Coordinates of C-alpha atoms in Angstrom, one line a residue:
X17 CA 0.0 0.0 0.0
X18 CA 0.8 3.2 -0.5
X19 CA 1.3 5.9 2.2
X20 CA -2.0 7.4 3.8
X21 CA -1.3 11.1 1.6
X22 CA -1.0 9.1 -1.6
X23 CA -3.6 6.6 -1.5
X24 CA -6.5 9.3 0.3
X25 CA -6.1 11.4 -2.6
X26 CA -7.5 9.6 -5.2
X27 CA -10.4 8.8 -2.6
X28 CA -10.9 12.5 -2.1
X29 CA -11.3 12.6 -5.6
X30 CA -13.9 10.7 -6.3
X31 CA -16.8 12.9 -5.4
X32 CA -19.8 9.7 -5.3
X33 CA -17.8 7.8 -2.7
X34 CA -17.5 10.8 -0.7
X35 CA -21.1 11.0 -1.3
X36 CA -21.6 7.7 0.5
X37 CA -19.6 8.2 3.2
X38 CA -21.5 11.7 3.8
X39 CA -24.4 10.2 4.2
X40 CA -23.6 7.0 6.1
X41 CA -21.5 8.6 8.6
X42 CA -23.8 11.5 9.4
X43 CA -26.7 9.1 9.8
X44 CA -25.2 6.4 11.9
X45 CA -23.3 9.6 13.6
X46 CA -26.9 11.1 14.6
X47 CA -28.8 7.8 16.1
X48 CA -25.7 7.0 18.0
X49 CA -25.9 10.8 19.6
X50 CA -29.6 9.9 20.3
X51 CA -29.1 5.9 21.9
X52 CA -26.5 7.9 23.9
X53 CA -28.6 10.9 25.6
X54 CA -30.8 8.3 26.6
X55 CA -28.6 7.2 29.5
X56 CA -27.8 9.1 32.4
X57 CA -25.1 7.6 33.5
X58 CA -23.0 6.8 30.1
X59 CA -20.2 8.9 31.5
X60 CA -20.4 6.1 34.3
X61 CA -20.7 3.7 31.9
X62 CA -17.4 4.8 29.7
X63 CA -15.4 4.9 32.8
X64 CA -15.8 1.5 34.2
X65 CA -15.3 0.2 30.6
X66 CA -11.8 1.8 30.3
X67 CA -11.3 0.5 34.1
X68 CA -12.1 -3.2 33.0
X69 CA -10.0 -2.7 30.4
X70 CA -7.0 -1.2 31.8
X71 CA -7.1 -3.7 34.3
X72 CA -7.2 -6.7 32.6
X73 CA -4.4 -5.1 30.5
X74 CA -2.5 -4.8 33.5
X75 CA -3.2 -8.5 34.2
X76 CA -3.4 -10.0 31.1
X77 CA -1.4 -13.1 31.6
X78 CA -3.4 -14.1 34.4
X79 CA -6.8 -13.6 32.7
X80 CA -5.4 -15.3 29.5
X81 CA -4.3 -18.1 31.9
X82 CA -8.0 -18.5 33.8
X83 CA -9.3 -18.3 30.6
X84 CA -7.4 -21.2 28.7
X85 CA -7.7 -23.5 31.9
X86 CA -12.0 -22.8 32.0
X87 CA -12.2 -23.7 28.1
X88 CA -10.2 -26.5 28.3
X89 CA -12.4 -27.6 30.8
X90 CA -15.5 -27.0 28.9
X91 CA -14.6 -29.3 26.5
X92 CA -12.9 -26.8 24.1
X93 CA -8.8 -26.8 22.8
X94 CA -6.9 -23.5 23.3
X95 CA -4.1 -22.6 20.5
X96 CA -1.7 -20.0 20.8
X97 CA -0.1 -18.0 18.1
X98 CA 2.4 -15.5 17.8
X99 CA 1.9 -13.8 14.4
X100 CA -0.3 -13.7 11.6
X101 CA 1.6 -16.2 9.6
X102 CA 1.2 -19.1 12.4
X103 CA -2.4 -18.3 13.3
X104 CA -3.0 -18.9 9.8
X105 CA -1.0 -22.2 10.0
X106 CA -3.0 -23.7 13.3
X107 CA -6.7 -22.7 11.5
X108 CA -5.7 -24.7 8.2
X109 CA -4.1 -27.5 9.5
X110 CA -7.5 -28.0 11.9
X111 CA -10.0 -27.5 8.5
X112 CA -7.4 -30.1 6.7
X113 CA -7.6 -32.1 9.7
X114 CA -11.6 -32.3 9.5
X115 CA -11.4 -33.2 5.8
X116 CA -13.3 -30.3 4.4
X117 CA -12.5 -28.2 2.2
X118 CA -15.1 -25.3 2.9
X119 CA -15.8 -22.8 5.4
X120 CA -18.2 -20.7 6.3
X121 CA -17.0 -17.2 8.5
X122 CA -18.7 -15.0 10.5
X123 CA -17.4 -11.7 10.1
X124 CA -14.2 -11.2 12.0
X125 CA -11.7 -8.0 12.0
X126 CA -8.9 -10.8 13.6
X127 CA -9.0 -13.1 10.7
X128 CA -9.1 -10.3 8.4
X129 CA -6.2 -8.2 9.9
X130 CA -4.0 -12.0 9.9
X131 CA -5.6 -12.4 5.9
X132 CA -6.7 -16.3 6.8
X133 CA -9.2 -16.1 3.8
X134 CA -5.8 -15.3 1.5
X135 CA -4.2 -18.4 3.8
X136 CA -6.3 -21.2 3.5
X137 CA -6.9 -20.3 -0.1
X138 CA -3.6 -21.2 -0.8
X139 CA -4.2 -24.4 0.8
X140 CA -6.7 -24.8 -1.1
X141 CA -9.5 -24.3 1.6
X142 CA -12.4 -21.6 0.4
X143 CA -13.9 -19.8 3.1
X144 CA -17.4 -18.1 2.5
X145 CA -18.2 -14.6 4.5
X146 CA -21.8 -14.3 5.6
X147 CA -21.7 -11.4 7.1
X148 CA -23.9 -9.4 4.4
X149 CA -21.4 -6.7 3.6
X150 CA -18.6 -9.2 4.3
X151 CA -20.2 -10.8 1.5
X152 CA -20.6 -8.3 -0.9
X153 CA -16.4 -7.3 -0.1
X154 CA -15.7 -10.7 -0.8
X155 CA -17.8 -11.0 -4.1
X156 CA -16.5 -7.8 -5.1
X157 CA -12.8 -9.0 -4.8
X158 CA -13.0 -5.8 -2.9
X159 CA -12.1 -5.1 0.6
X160 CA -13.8 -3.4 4.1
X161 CA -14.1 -0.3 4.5
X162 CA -15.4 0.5 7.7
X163 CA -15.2 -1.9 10.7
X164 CA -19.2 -1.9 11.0
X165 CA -20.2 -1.2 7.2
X166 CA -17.3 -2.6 5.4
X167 CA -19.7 -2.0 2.2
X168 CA -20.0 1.2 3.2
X169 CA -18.3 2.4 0.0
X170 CA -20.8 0.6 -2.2
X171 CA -24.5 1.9 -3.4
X172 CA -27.4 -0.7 -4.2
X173 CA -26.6 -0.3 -7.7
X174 CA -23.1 -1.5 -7.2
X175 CA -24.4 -4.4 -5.1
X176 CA -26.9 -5.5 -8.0
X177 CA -24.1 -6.0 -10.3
X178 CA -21.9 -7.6 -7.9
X179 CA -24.7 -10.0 -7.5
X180 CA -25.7 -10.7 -10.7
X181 CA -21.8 -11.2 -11.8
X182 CA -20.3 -13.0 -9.0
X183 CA -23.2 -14.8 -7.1
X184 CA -24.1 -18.1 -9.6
X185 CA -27.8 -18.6 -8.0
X186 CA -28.7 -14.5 -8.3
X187 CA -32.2 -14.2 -9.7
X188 CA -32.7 -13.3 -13.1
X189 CA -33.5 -10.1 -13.4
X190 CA -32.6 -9.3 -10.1
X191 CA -32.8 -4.9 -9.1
X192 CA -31.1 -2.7 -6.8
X193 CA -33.9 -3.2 -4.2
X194 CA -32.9 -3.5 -0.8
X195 CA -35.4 -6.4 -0.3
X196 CA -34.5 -8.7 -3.3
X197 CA -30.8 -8.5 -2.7
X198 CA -31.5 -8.9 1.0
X199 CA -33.6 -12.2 -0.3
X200 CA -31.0 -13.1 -3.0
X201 CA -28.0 -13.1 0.0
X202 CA -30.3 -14.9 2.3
X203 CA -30.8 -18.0 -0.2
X204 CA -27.2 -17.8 -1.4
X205 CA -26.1 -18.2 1.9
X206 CA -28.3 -20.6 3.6
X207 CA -27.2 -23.6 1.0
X208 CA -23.7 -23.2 2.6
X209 CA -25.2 -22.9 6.3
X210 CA -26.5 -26.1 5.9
X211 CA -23.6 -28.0 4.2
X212 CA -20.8 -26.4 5.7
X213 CA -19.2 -29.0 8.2
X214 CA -17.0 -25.9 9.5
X215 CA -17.2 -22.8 10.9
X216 CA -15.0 -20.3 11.7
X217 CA -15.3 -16.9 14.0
X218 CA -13.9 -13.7 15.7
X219 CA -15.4 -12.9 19.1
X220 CA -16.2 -9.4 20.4
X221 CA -15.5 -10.6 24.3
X222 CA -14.6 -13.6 26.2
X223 CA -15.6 -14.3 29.9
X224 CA -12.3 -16.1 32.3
X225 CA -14.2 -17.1 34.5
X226 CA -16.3 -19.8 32.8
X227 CA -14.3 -19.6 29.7
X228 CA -17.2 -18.0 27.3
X229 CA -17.0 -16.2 23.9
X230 CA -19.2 -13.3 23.2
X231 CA -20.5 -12.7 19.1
X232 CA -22.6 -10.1 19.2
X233 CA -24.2 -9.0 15.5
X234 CA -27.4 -7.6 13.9
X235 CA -28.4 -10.5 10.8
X236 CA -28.6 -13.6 12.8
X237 CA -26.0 -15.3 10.1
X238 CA -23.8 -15.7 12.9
X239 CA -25.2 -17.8 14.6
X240 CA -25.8 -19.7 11.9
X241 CA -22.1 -20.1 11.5
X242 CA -21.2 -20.6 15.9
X243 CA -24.2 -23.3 15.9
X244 CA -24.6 -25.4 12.7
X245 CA -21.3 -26.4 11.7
X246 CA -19.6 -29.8 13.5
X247 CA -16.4 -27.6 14.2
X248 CA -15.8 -24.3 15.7
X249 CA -12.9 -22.4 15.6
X250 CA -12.6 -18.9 16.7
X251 CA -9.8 -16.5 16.8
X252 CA -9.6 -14.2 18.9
X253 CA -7.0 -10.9 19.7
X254 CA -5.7 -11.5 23.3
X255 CA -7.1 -8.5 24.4
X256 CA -10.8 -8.9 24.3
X257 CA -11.1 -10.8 27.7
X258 CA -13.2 -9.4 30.2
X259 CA -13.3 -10.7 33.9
X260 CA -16.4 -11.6 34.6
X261 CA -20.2 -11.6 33.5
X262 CA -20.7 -8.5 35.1
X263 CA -18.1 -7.0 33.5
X264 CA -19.6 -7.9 30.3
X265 CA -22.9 -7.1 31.2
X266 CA -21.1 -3.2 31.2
X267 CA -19.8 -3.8 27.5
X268 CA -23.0 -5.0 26.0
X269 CA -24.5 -1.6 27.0
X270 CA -21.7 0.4 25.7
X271 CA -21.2 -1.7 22.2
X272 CA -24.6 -1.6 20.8
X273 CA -25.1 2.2 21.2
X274 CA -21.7 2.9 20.1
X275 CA -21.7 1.2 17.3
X276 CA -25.2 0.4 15.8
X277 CA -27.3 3.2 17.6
X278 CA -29.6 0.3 18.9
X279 CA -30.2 -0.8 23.1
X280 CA -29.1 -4.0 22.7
X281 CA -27.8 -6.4 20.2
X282 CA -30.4 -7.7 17.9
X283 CA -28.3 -11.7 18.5
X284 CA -25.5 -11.9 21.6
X285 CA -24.7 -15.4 20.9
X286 CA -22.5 -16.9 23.9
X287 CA -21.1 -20.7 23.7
X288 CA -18.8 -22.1 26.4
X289 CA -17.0 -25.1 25.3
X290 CA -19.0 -28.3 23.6
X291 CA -22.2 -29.7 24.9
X292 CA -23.5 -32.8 23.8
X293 CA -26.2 -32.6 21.5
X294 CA -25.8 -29.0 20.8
X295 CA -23.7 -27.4 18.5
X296 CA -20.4 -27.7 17.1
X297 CA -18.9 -31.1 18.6
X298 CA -15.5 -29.9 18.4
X299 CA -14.3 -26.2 19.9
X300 CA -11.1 -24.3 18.9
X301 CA -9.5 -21.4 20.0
X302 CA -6.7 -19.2 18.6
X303 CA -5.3 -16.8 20.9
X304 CA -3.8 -14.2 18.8
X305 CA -0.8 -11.9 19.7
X306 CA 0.6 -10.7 16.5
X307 CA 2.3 -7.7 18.0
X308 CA -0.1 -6.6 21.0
X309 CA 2.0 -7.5 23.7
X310 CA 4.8 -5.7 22.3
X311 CA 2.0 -3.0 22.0
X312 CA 1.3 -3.6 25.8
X313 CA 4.9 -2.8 26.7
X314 CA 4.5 1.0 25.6
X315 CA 2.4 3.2 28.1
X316 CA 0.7 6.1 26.0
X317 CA 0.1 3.4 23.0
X318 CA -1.0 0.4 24.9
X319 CA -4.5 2.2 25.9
X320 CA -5.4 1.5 21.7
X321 CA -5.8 -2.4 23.0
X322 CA -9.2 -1.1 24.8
X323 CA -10.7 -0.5 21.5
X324 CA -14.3 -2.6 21.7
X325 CA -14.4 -2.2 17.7
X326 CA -17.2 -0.5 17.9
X327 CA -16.3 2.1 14.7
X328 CA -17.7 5.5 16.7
X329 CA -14.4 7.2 15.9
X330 CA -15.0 6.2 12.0
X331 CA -18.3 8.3 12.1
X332 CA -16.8 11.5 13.7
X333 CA -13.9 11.4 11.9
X334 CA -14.1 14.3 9.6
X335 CA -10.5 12.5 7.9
X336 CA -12.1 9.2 7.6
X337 CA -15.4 10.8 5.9
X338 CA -13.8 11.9 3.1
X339 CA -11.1 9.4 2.3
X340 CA -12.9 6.3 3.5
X341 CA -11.3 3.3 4.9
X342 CA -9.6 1.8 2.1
X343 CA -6.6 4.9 2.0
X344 CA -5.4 3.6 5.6
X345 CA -4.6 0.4 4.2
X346 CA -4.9 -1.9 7.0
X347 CA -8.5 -3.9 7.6
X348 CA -8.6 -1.4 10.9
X349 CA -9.8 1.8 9.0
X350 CA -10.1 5.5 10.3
X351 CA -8.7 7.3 13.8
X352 CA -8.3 3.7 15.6
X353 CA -6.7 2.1 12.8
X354 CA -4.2 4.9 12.7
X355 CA -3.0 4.3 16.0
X356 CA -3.5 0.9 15.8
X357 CA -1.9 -0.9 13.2
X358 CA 1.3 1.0 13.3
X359 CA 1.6 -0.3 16.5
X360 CA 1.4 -4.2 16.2
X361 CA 2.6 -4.3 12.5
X362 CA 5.4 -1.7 13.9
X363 CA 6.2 1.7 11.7
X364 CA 8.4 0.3 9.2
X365 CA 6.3 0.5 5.9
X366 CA 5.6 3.8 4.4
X367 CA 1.6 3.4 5.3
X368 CA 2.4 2.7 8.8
X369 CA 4.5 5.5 9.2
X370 CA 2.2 8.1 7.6
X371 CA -1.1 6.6 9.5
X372 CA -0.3 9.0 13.1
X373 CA -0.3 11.9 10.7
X374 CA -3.7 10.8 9.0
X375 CA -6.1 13.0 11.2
X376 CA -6.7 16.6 12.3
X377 CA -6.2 15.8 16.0
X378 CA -9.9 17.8 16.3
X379 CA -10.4 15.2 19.3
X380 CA -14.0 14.0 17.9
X381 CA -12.9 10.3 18.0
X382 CA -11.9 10.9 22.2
X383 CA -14.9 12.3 22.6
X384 CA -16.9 9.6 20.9
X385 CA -14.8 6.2 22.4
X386 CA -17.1 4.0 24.7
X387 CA -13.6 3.2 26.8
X388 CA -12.3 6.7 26.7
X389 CA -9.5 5.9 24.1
X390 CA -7.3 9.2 24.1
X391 CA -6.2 9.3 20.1
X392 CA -5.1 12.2 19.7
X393 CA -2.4 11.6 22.0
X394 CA -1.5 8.3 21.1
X395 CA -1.4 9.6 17.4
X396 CA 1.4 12.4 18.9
X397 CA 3.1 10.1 20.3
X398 CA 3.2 7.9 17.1
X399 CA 4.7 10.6 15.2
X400 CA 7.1 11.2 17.5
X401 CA 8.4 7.3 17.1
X402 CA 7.9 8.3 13.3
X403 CA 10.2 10.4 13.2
X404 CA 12.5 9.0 15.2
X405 CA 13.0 5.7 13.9
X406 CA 12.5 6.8 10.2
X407 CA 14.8 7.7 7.8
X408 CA 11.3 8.8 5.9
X409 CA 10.8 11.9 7.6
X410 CA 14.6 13.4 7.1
X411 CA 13.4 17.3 6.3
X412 CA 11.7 16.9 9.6
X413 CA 14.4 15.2 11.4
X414 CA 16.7 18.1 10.1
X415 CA 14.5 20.4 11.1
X416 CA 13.6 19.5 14.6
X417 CA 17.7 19.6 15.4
X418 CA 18.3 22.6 13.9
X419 CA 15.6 23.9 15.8
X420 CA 17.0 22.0 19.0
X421 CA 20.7 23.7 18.2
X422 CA 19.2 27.4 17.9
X423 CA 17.4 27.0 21.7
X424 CA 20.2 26.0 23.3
X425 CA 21.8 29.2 23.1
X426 CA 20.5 32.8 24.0
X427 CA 22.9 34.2 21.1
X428 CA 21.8 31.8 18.6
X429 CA 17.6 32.1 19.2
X430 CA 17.9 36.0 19.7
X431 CA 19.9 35.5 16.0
X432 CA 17.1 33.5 14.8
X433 CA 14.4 35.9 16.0
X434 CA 16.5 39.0 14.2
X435 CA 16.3 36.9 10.9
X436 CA 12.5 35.9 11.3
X437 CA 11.5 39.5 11.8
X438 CA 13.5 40.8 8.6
X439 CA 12.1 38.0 6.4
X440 CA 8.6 39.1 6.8
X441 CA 8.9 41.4 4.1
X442 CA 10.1 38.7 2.0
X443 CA 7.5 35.6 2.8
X444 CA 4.9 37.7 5.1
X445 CA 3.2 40.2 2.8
X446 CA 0.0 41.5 4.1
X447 CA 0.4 40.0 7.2
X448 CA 0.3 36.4 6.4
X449 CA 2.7 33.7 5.1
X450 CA 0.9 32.3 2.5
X451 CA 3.7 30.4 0.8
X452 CA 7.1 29.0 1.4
X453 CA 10.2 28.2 -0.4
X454 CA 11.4 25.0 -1.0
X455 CA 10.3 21.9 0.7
X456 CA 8.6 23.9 3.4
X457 CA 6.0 24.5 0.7
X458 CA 4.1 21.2 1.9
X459 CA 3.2 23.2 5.1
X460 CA 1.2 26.1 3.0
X461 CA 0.1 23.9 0.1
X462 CA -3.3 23.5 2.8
X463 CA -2.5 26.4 5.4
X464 CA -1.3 30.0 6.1
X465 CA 0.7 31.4 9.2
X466 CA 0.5 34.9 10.6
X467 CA 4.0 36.8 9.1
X468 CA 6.7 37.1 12.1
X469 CA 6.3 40.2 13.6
X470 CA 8.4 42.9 13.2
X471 CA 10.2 43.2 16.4
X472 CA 10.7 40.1 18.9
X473 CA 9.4 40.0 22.3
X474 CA 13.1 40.0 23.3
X475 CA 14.1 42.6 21.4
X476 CA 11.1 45.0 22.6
X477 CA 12.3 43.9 26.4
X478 CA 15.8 45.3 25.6
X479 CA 14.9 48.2 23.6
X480 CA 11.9 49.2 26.6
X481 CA 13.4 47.6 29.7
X482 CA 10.3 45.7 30.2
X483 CA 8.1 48.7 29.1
X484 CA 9.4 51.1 31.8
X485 CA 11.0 53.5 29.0

């Protein structure tokens, strides 16, 4: 991928997509406001969710260890995996050990940020999404753009056409009607509900202390997926354990009107383990670190590991609303996937390191979190790691220790100050700096600068002795 600057602007120039994202954001950003005002104690609320949170971060070896030992006893097998690459390997070696070589997935940032659709393709495994707009990404050789909506890009129109090209069993003659492609989806999908001998799942929370998994999701096709199929295997980012039930009970009122606008959940599906009789006879779970305990490590960052994915900060965002979620180029899209992914895929690719700079730091997406994620300051602090460990950022490096050589010495700032003041004249007409030379052009290519002024605050001490003459 490209960095963010590239890639967002060709999305900013395509005027129907920003179109699309106008209108979804603003609408989802209004009924949230409303599910919100309804409560009178959601600043209650937001606190003990970050509390939870931060504690279990400050514990998490423990709660990963209560939480292995109480599925293990429920019947279930706990994996562990380090990165992407053996996540990947422990999910397709348990589908090739089942025989099958289908899949169906209930939508999952996890397996998406680890690509394990890509991975047990090339093992010749095919995974089907049934997650509506997971569906439509995935027949549209397309990918999410939005961690709730990840269709969010596309109109009806463009969903018809997906249909009718990629979807065999599509009606004939099938419109952009929200209720026939709703119907067209539904019978597509439920032939592979009812074949598919495996299933495979995120999970939004997990209870250690009975060792239970949380989906939480608006269709009902996930539960399809956790109930039908013989196997069950769920990955699942080491962070998303909560203590208790009553800890939980505290998410499930934050998620909902956070992220869909609604009360509750239309389906919380919760499975501990196997029962006998009922659902999936076998029960596996990945435990996925793939960099968030070297995330954990680092005190202003680690508080991004709270996120409930919830996608509020998307719908603030006024970045994200106008170059959508694919110019970040990581399946975690918008202010969160800024601080995010840079973290626990580490700022060495040119996306990673332009992502902390990929927002206005306006502080809408703080003020929106459910668990009181402070982004604008982990996004500082990103950029200063940016531009420390970089060698992408070298007019800024140069610039930051030039300035660092010129404070260090009265002579050398009152120096500096003499030669700002005289170059007004030169960059500062009218007032304003409206453009400068050279590669500091990028700074006034979107912004202007009030002119030095014409004598320093210094200089007017010495000349005035403090304003006594």
């Amino acid at each position: 991928m490209p960095s963010f600057p590239d890639a967002a602007r060709k999305a900013v120039a395509d005027t129907r997509l920003r179109r699309n994202l106008a209108h979804a954001t603003t609408t989802i950003r209004g009924r949230r406001a409303a599910a919100v005002a309804e409560l009178d104690d959601w600043a209650a609320l937001r606190e003990a969710g970050k509390q939870i949170k931060d504690h279990v971060l400050a514990n998490l070896g423990h709660y990963l260890r209560r939480l292995e030992e109480k599925v293990t006893e429920a019947g279930g097998t706990v994996h562990w995996a380090r990165d992407a690459a053996e996540a990947n390997r422990i999910v397709a070696g348990l589908v090739k050990a089942t025989g099958e070589r289908e899949v169906v997935k209930v939508k999952s940032m996890a397996t998406q940020e680890i690509g394990l659709n890509e991975a047990l393709a090339e093992e010749g495994i095919t995974a089907y999404e049934t997650d509506l707009a997971e569906l439509i990404v995935q027949l549209g050789h397309d990918r999410p753009s939005h961690i709730l909506v990840p269709a969010i890009h596309r109109n009806r129109s463009d969903i018809r056409d997906i249909f009718r090209r990629e979807m065999p069993d599509a009606p004939p003659g099938l419109s952009d009607s929200p209720t026939e492609l709703t119907a067209a989806a539904r019978a597509h999908l439920r032939a592979k509900f009812l074949s598919a001998k495996v299933g495979i799942s995120g999970a939004n929370f997990a209870v250690a202390d009975t060792g239970t998994l949380v989906v939480v999701e608006s269709e009902g096709n996930g539960r399809m997926c956790l109930t039908l199929p013989e196997t069950l295997i769920s990955v699942m980012g080491v962070e998303k354990i909560v203590p208790s039930w009553r800890d939980l009970e505290v998410f499930l009122q934050l998620l909902p009107r956070s992220s869909t606008a609604e009360r509750m959940n239309p389906y919380t599906s919760t499975w501990t383990g196997t029962s006998e009789g009922d659902g999936p006879r076998d029960f596996h779970l990945v435990l996925l670190d793939n960099g968030r305990v070297d995330t954990l490590e680092d005190e202003v960052g680690r508080q991004a590991l709270r996120c409930i994915r919830c996608s509020a900060c998307l719908n603030v965002c006024p970045v994200y609303s106008r170059a959508g979620g694919h110019a970040y180029g990581s399946p975690y899209p918008g202010p969160i996937g800024a601080i995010l992914s840079p973290q626990i895929r580490g700022i060495g690719s040119e996306v990673d390191a332009s992502l902390p700079y990929a927002s206005s730091l306006c502080g809408a997406c703080f003020e929106a979190c459910p668990v009181a994620i402070d982004i604008p300051e982990v996004l500082v602090h990103l950029r200063a790691r940016a531009v420390e460990g970089s060698h992408k950022h070298p007019i800024e490096r140069a610039t930051m220790g030039v300035a660092a050589w010129t404070l260090r010495s009265p002579a050398r700032l009152g120096l500096a100050q003499r030669a700002a003041s005289a170059s007004r004249w030169v960059v500062g007409r009218n007032g304003r700096i409206r453009r400068l030379p050279g590669p500091l052009k990028g700074w006034t290519d979107t912004r202007d600068a009030p002119a030095p002024p014409k004598e320093s605050f210094r200089a007017w001490w010495s000349r005035t002795g403090g304003g006594t003459k």
